Coordinates of C-alpha atoms and ligand atoms in Angstrom, one line a residue:
M1 CA 16.3 2.6 -24.5
N2 CA 16.6 5.9 -22.0
K3 CA 16.4 5.2 -18.3
V4 CA 12.7 5.2 -16.9
R5 CA 12.6 9.0 -15.6
V6 CA 10.9 8.9 -12.0
I7 CA 9.6 11.4 -9.8
L8 CA 8.9 10.4 -6.3
F9 CA 6.0 12.3 -4.8
G10 CA 5.8 11.9 -0.8
L11 CA 9.6 11.2 1.1
G12 CA 7.9 10.1 4.7
A13 CA 9.0 6.7 5.9
I14 CA 8.1 4.6 3.2
G15 CA 8.6 7.4 0.3
S16 CA 12.0 7.8 2.1
R17 CA 12.8 4.3 1.7
I18 CA 11.5 4.0 -1.7
A19 CA 13.7 7.1 -2.8
T20 CA 16.6 5.3 -1.3
F21 CA 16.2 1.9 -3.6
A22 CA 14.8 3.6 -6.8
L23 CA 18.5 5.9 -6.8
Q24 CA 19.8 2.5 -6.9
K25 CA 17.8 0.4 -9.1
E26 CA 19.8 -0.2 -12.4
G27 CA 17.4 1.2 -14.9
L28 CA 15.7 4.0 -13.3
E29 CA 16.4 7.6 -13.0
V30 CA 15.7 10.0 -10.0
V31 CA 14.7 13.3 -12.2
G32 CA 12.0 14.8 -9.3
A33 CA 10.9 14.8 -5.9
V34 CA 8.0 16.6 -3.9
E35 CA 7.3 16.2 -0.3
I36 CA 5.7 19.7 2.0
A37 CA 7.5 18.3 5.4
K38 CA 9.1 21.5 6.1
D39 CA 12.7 19.7 7.5
K40 CA 12.8 18.5 3.9
V41 CA 11.8 21.1 0.8
G42 CA 14.8 23.0 -0.9
K43 CA 17.2 20.4 0.5
D44 CA 19.1 17.9 -2.0
L45 CA 17.5 14.6 -2.0
G46 CA 21.0 12.8 -1.1
E47 CA 20.9 15.1 2.4
V48 CA 17.5 13.6 2.9
L49 CA 18.1 10.6 2.6
K50 CA 21.2 10.9 5.0
M51 CA 23.2 9.8 2.2
D52 CA 26.9 11.0 2.2
K53 CA 26.5 12.7 -1.1
S54 CA 24.6 14.8 -3.4
V55 CA 22.6 13.3 -6.2
G56 CA 21.6 16.9 -8.3
V57 CA 17.6 16.7 -7.1
T58 CA 16.4 19.1 -4.6
V59 CA 13.5 18.5 -3.1
T60 CA 10.6 21.1 -3.7
D61 CA 6.7 21.5 -2.7
D62 CA 5.6 23.3 -5.7
P63 CA 4.3 20.0 -7.8
D64 CA 3.2 22.6 -10.4
T65 CA 6.3 24.2 -11.7
L66 CA 8.2 20.5 -10.7
F67 CA 5.9 18.8 -13.6
S68 CA 5.8 21.4 -15.8
T69 CA 9.6 21.7 -16.2
V70 CA 10.8 18.2 -16.0
K71 CA 9.9 15.2 -18.1
A72 CA 9.3 11.7 -16.3
D73 CA 7.8 8.8 -17.7
V74 CA 6.0 7.8 -13.5
I75 CA 5.2 9.2 -10.3
I76 CA 6.0 7.4 -7.3
H77 CA 3.5 8.8 -5.3
S78 CA 3.3 7.6 -1.4
T79 CA 1.7 10.1 0.6
V80 CA -1.8 9.6 2.6
S81 CA -3.9 6.5 2.9
Y82 CA -7.4 8.0 2.0
L83 CA -8.4 9.0 -1.5
K84 CA -10.3 12.0 -0.7
L85 CA -6.9 13.5 0.8
A86 CA -5.1 11.7 -2.6
Y87 CA -7.2 12.7 -5.4
P88 CA -6.7 16.3 -5.8
Q89 CA -2.6 15.4 -6.0
I90 CA -3.3 12.1 -8.2
I91 CA -4.8 14.3 -10.8
K92 CA -2.2 16.8 -11.0
C93 CA 0.0 14.0 -11.7
V94 CA -2.4 12.6 -13.9
S95 CA -3.0 15.7 -15.9
A96 CA 0.8 16.4 -16.3
G97 CA 0.6 12.8 -18.5
V98 CA 2.3 11.2 -16.0
N99 CA 1.8 7.1 -15.0
V100 CA 1.5 7.0 -11.0
V101 CA 2.1 4.1 -9.2
S102 CA 0.7 5.0 -5.2
T103 CA 0.9 3.3 -2.3
C104 CA -2.7 5.1 -1.5
E105 CA -4.0 2.1 0.4
E106 CA -8.1 3.1 -0.8
L107 CA -6.8 3.6 -4.3
S108 CA -6.1 0.0 -4.8
Y109 CA -9.4 -1.1 -5.1
P110 CA -11.5 2.3 -5.5
Y111 CA -14.1 1.3 -7.2
F112 CA -16.7 0.4 -4.0
K113 CA -16.4 3.5 -1.6
F114 CA -15.7 5.7 -4.8
P115 CA -17.6 5.0 -8.1
K116 CA -17.4 8.7 -9.6
L117 CA -13.8 9.4 -8.1
S118 CA -12.9 6.2 -9.9
D119 CA -14.6 7.1 -13.3
E120 CA -13.1 10.4 -13.0
I121 CA -9.6 9.3 -12.7
D122 CA -10.0 6.6 -15.0
K123 CA -11.7 8.9 -17.8
L124 CA -8.3 11.7 -17.2
A125 CA -5.9 8.6 -17.4
K126 CA -7.3 7.9 -20.7
E127 CA -7.6 11.3 -22.1
H128 CA -3.4 12.1 -21.0
G129 CA -2.7 8.6 -22.3
V130 CA -1.7 7.4 -18.7
T131 CA -1.9 4.3 -15.9
V132 CA -2.7 4.5 -12.8
L133 CA -2.0 2.0 -10.1
G134 CA -2.5 1.7 -6.2
T135 CA -0.2 -1.1 -4.6
G136 CA 1.9 -2.1 -1.9
I137 CA 2.5 -5.2 0.1
N138 CA -1.1 -4.9 1.9
P139 CA -3.7 -3.7 0.3
G140 CA -1.7 -4.8 -3.0
Y141 CA -0.8 -8.4 -2.7
L142 CA -0.6 -10.3 0.5
M143 CA -4.7 -9.7 0.9
D144 CA -5.9 -9.8 -2.2
T145 CA -3.5 -10.6 -5.3
L146 CA -2.0 -13.7 -3.5
P147 CA -5.7 -15.0 -2.4
I148 CA -6.8 -14.2 -5.9
T149 CA -4.0 -16.2 -7.4
L150 CA -4.2 -19.2 -4.9
T151 CA -7.6 -19.7 -6.1
G152 CA -7.1 -20.2 -9.9
P153 CA -6.5 -24.5 -9.8
C154 CA -9.8 -24.5 -7.6
L155 CA -13.4 -25.3 -10.0
D156 CA -15.3 -24.2 -6.9
V157 CA -14.6 -21.7 -4.1
K158 CA -16.8 -21.7 -1.4
S159 CA -15.0 -19.0 1.1
V160 CA -11.5 -17.4 1.6
K161 CA -9.9 -16.8 4.3
V162 CA -6.7 -14.3 5.0
T163 CA -4.8 -13.8 8.0
R164 CA -1.9 -11.8 8.6
M165 CA 0.2 -12.2 11.8
M166 CA 2.9 -9.9 12.2
Y167 CA 5.7 -8.5 14.5
S168 CA 5.3 -4.9 14.6
G169 CA 8.3 -4.0 17.0
N170 CA 10.2 -3.6 13.8
R171 CA 8.4 -1.6 11.4
R172 CA 8.7 1.8 10.6
S173 CA 7.6 4.4 13.2
S174 CA 4.7 5.7 11.5
Y175 CA 3.1 2.1 11.2
Q176 CA 3.8 2.0 14.8
K177 CA 2.1 4.8 15.6
K178 CA -0.6 4.1 13.4
I179 CA -1.4 0.7 14.9
G180 CA -1.5 2.5 18.7
T181 CA 1.7 1.2 19.6
G182 CA 2.3 2.2 23.6
L183 CA -1.0 4.0 24.3
T184 CA -3.8 3.3 26.9
T185 CA -6.5 1.5 25.7
E186 CA -8.7 4.3 26.8
A187 CA -6.2 6.8 24.1
F188 CA -6.5 4.1 21.9
N189 CA -9.9 3.7 21.3
Q190 CA -10.4 7.9 21.5
M191 CA -8.6 8.5 18.9
I192 CA -9.7 5.5 16.3
K193 CA -13.2 7.3 17.1
D194 CA -11.9 10.8 16.4
G195 CA -10.4 9.5 12.7
E196 CA -6.7 10.6 14.8
M197 CA -5.7 7.4 14.3
T198 CA -5.9 5.2 11.3
G199 CA -5.6 1.7 12.0
H200 CA -5.0 -0.6 8.9
V201 CA -6.3 1.3 5.5
G202 CA -7.3 -1.6 3.2
L203 CA -9.4 -4.7 4.6
I204 CA -12.6 -3.7 2.2
E205 CA -10.4 -2.8 -0.5
S206 CA -8.8 -6.4 -0.3
A207 CA -12.3 -7.7 -0.2
C208 CA -14.0 -6.2 -2.8
M209 CA -11.2 -6.8 -5.2
I210 CA -11.3 -10.5 -4.1
A211 CA -15.1 -10.5 -5.2
E212 CA -15.0 -8.9 -8.3
A213 CA -12.0 -11.6 -9.2
L214 CA -14.4 -14.4 -8.7
G215 CA -17.5 -12.6 -10.0
W216 CA -18.8 -12.6 -6.6
K217 CA -21.7 -10.0 -5.7
L218 CA -21.7 -9.4 -2.7
D219 CA -24.7 -7.9 -0.6
D220 CA -22.6 -6.6 2.3
V221 CA -18.8 -5.5 3.4
V222 CA -18.7 -5.3 6.6
E223 CA -14.8 -3.4 8.8
L224 CA -15.3 -3.7 12.6
P225 CA -14.0 -1.7 14.8
P226 CA -10.2 -2.1 15.4
E227 CA -9.8 -3.9 18.8
P228 CA -6.6 -3.0 20.4
V229 CA -4.2 -5.6 21.8
I230 CA -3.3 -5.3 25.6
S231 CA 0.6 -6.1 26.4
E232 CA 1.0 -8.3 29.3
K233 CA 4.5 -7.2 29.6
E234 CA 7.3 -4.5 28.9
T235 CA 8.2 -4.4 25.8
K236 CA 11.1 -2.3 24.0
T237 CA 10.1 -1.4 20.1
T238 CA 12.2 0.5 17.5
Y239 CA 9.2 3.3 18.2
T240 CA 9.0 3.1 21.8
T241 CA 8.6 0.7 25.1
V242 CA 5.1 -0.5 25.6
Q243 CA 4.0 -1.1 29.2
P244 CA 2.1 -4.2 31.3
G245 CA -1.5 -3.1 30.7
H246 CA -1.2 -0.9 27.5
V247 CA -1.7 -1.1 24.4
A248 CA 0.6 -3.6 21.7
G249 CA -1.2 -3.4 18.6
L250 CA -4.4 -4.4 17.1
R251 CA -6.1 -6.7 14.9
S252 CA -8.8 -5.3 12.6
V253 CA -11.4 -8.0 10.8
A254 CA -13.3 -7.5 7.7
H255 CA -15.7 -9.8 6.2
G256 CA -17.4 -10.2 2.8
I257 CA -21.6 -11.3 2.8
K258 CA -23.4 -13.4 0.2
G259 CA -26.6 -14.9 0.2
G260 CA -26.2 -14.3 3.6
K261 CA -22.8 -16.0 4.4
T262 CA -19.5 -14.4 4.7
V263 CA -17.6 -15.8 1.9
I264 CA -15.1 -13.8 2.9
T265 CA -12.9 -13.0 6.0
L266 CA -9.9 -10.8 6.3
E267 CA -7.9 -10.6 9.7
F268 CA -4.8 -8.4 10.4
V269 CA -3.3 -8.6 13.6
S270 CA -0.2 -6.8 14.6
H271 CA 1.8 -6.4 17.5
T272 CA 4.5 -6.2 19.2
N273 CA 4.1 -9.7 21.2
V274 CA 3.8 -11.4 18.0
E275 CA 6.3 -14.7 18.2
K276 CA 5.6 -16.3 15.2
P277 CA 4.4 -14.3 12.4
Y278 CA 2.7 -15.6 9.5
D279 CA 1.0 -15.0 6.7
A280 CA -1.9 -17.5 5.7
V281 CA -4.6 -18.1 3.3
A282 CA -7.4 -20.4 3.5
I283 CA -9.5 -21.5 1.0
D284 CA -12.5 -23.9 0.9
G285 CA -13.3 -24.9 -2.1
T286 CA -12.4 -27.4 -4.8
P287 CA -9.8 -28.6 -4.0
S288 CA -9.8 -26.2 -0.7
I289 CA -6.1 -25.0 -0.6
H290 CA -4.1 -23.8 2.6
E291 CA -1.0 -21.2 2.4
R292 CA 1.3 -20.1 4.7
I293 CA 4.1 -18.0 4.7
E294 CA 6.4 -18.6 8.0
G295 CA 7.8 -15.7 9.5
G296 CA 5.5 -13.6 7.2
V297 CA 7.0 -10.9 4.5
N298 CA 8.4 -7.6 5.5
G299 CA 5.3 -5.5 5.2
D300 CA 8.0 -1.8 4.8
I301 CA 10.3 -4.3 2.0
G302 CA 7.4 -6.0 0.6
T303 CA 6.4 -2.6 -0.4
I304 CA 8.9 -0.8 -2.3
A305 CA 8.8 -3.9 -4.1
M306 CA 5.6 -3.9 -4.9
I307 CA 6.0 -0.7 -5.8
I308 CA 9.4 -0.6 -7.5
N309 CA 8.1 -4.3 -9.2
S310 CA 4.7 -2.8 -10.5
I311 CA 6.3 0.1 -12.5
P312 CA 7.0 -1.8 -16.0
K313 CA 3.7 -3.5 -15.7
V314 CA 2.0 0.1 -15.6
L315 CA 4.3 1.3 -17.9
N316 CA 3.4 -1.8 -20.8
A317 CA -0.3 -1.2 -19.5
R318 CA -3.2 0.2 -21.5
P319 CA -4.1 3.9 -20.3
G320 CA -6.8 4.0 -17.6
L321 CA -6.9 3.0 -13.8
Y322 CA -6.2 -0.6 -13.0
T323 CA -5.9 -2.5 -9.5
M324 CA -3.3 -5.1 -9.3
K325 CA -5.7 -8.1 -10.4
D326 CA -6.1 -6.3 -13.6
L327 CA -2.3 -6.3 -14.8
P328 CA -0.1 -9.5 -15.5
L329 CA 0.9 -11.6 -12.7
P330 CA 3.6 -9.7 -9.8
A331 CA 7.0 -10.8 -10.1
A332 CA 10.2 -9.4 -9.0
A333 CA 12.5 -7.1 -12.0
V334 CA 15.4 -8.0 -10.4
K335 CA 17.6 -6.9 -13.7
D336 CA 17.4 -3.9 -15.0
L337 CA 14.2 -2.0 -15.5
R338 CA 14.0 -1.5 -18.7
T339 CA 14.3 -5.4 -19.2
Y340 CA 10.5 -5.8 -18.6
I341 CA 9.2 -2.6 -20.9
K342 CA 8.1 -4.1 -24.3
A343 CA 8.8 -1.5 -27.0
S344 CA 5.9 0.4 -27.7
Ligands
NAP1 N1 -0.1 -0.6 0.7 C1 0.5 -0.5 1.0 O1 0.7 -1.5 1.2 C2 1.3 0.4 1.7 C3 2.3 0.4 2.6 C4 3.0 0.9 2.9 C5 2.7 2.9 3.2 N2 1.3 3.1 2.7 C6 0.7 4.0 2.8 O2 1.6 5.0 1.8 C7 1.6 6.5 2.8 C8 3.0 6.5 3.3 O3 3.5 6.0 3.8 P1 4.7 6.5 5.1 O4 4.9 5.6 6.2 O5 6.1 6.7 4.2 O6 3.7 7.4 5.9 P2 4.4 9.2 6.0 O7 5.5 8.8 6.9 O8 3.1 9.5 6.9 O9 4.6 9.8 5.1 C9 4.0 10.3 4.0 C10 4.7 11.9 3.8 O10 4.2 12.6 2.8 C11 4.1 13.3 3.2 N3 2.7 14.3 2.4 C12 1.4 14.7 2.7 N4 0.9 15.3 2.0 C13 1.6 15.1 0.7 C14 1.2 16.6 -0.1 N5 0.2 16.9 -0.5 N6 2.3 16.6 -0.6 C15 3.9 16.2 -0.2 N7 3.7 15.4 0.3 C16 3.0 15.2 1.3 C17 3.5 14.0 4.8 O11 4.4 15.0 5.3 P3 4.0 15.9 6.6 O12 4.5 14.8 7.5 O13 4.7 16.8 6.6 O14 2.6 15.6 6.3 C18 5.0 13.3 4.8 O15 6.3 12.9 4.8 C19 1.0 5.9 4.3 O16 -0.7 6.5 3.8 C20 0.7 4.8 4.5 O17 -0.5 4.3 4.9 C21 0.4 1.8 2.2

């Protein structure tokens, strides 16, 4: 079987790390790279990734020409969080007849916020015989796929609560920036209000994915405005230094409501002063289940892995738009990626 040919679409903090791993992954061949950042366009991918060798792929800002001249099996898309921005890019990939695995948070479960766009992506994917998936560590795994899987041995579920308690000081700078690290409270609130800072994106998507998996029709899904977490001490991170009284990170909460009761609670806490990170799921049901991952899961490594490990599942799937709950159970594709691809 030939290697799986990959085009990378987006070479930011996560896209670059995925690219570095993809270049080493057995069974994968990187055949193209798209990026709009001026300092990357026209350069060899190896130079952009600060490797000490050329890899023979020139970064382009012209996906149309690339897609019409280079054949690929899958596009790894990692540019933006919001589907309205990602949509034209996804449509371009699908129209070129290439499967898509994307880190776009709102694509991980797009049916609630964007039913029409979801239908359009699904329809176009089917027309072109390709599969589209939005995934990552969160949304994509820790606050949706994992809790859904944990309900497997339950006869009944009354509620699901997921908490991520993360130390953020060693995360990529774009991540530390989007959770407000180092800002004053005033700047934090203003930037959230003006949409200049996103906070975490994906709680609504995760809540809706859990509800659909359990067959729950929610009356409402509510995401509260992100709250800044204020640092009491000076803290150095890989991105900045947080002064006492300034923002160390944030807390975001979303609720899924059914029959007037909160049946889903998703709590995302990420700041520079978390001493004991963890990821936890509490299911109130028959039986009740409490799972806790001490130390938490590294979000950046986890995202790279979710993207790479999902490629065979996407290539094996029927054409259309899918979410993580629609595909076979996630598992690490530790061997040559072709090992996991079914002959068609
Ligand atoms: N689901 C998950 O668990 C998960 C995990 C990690 C990341 N994400 C999401 O994945 C996305 C990428 O993450 P990141 O940290 O790498 O963000 P980032 O550092 O902002 O990188 C995004 C890159 O894409 C480029 N870009 C934007 N629009 C483009 C276009 N139309 N064509 C080509 N390139 C384009 C940007 O260029 P400019 O800088 O010039 O705009 C930037 O270099 C973010 O939205 C992030 O929130 C999701």
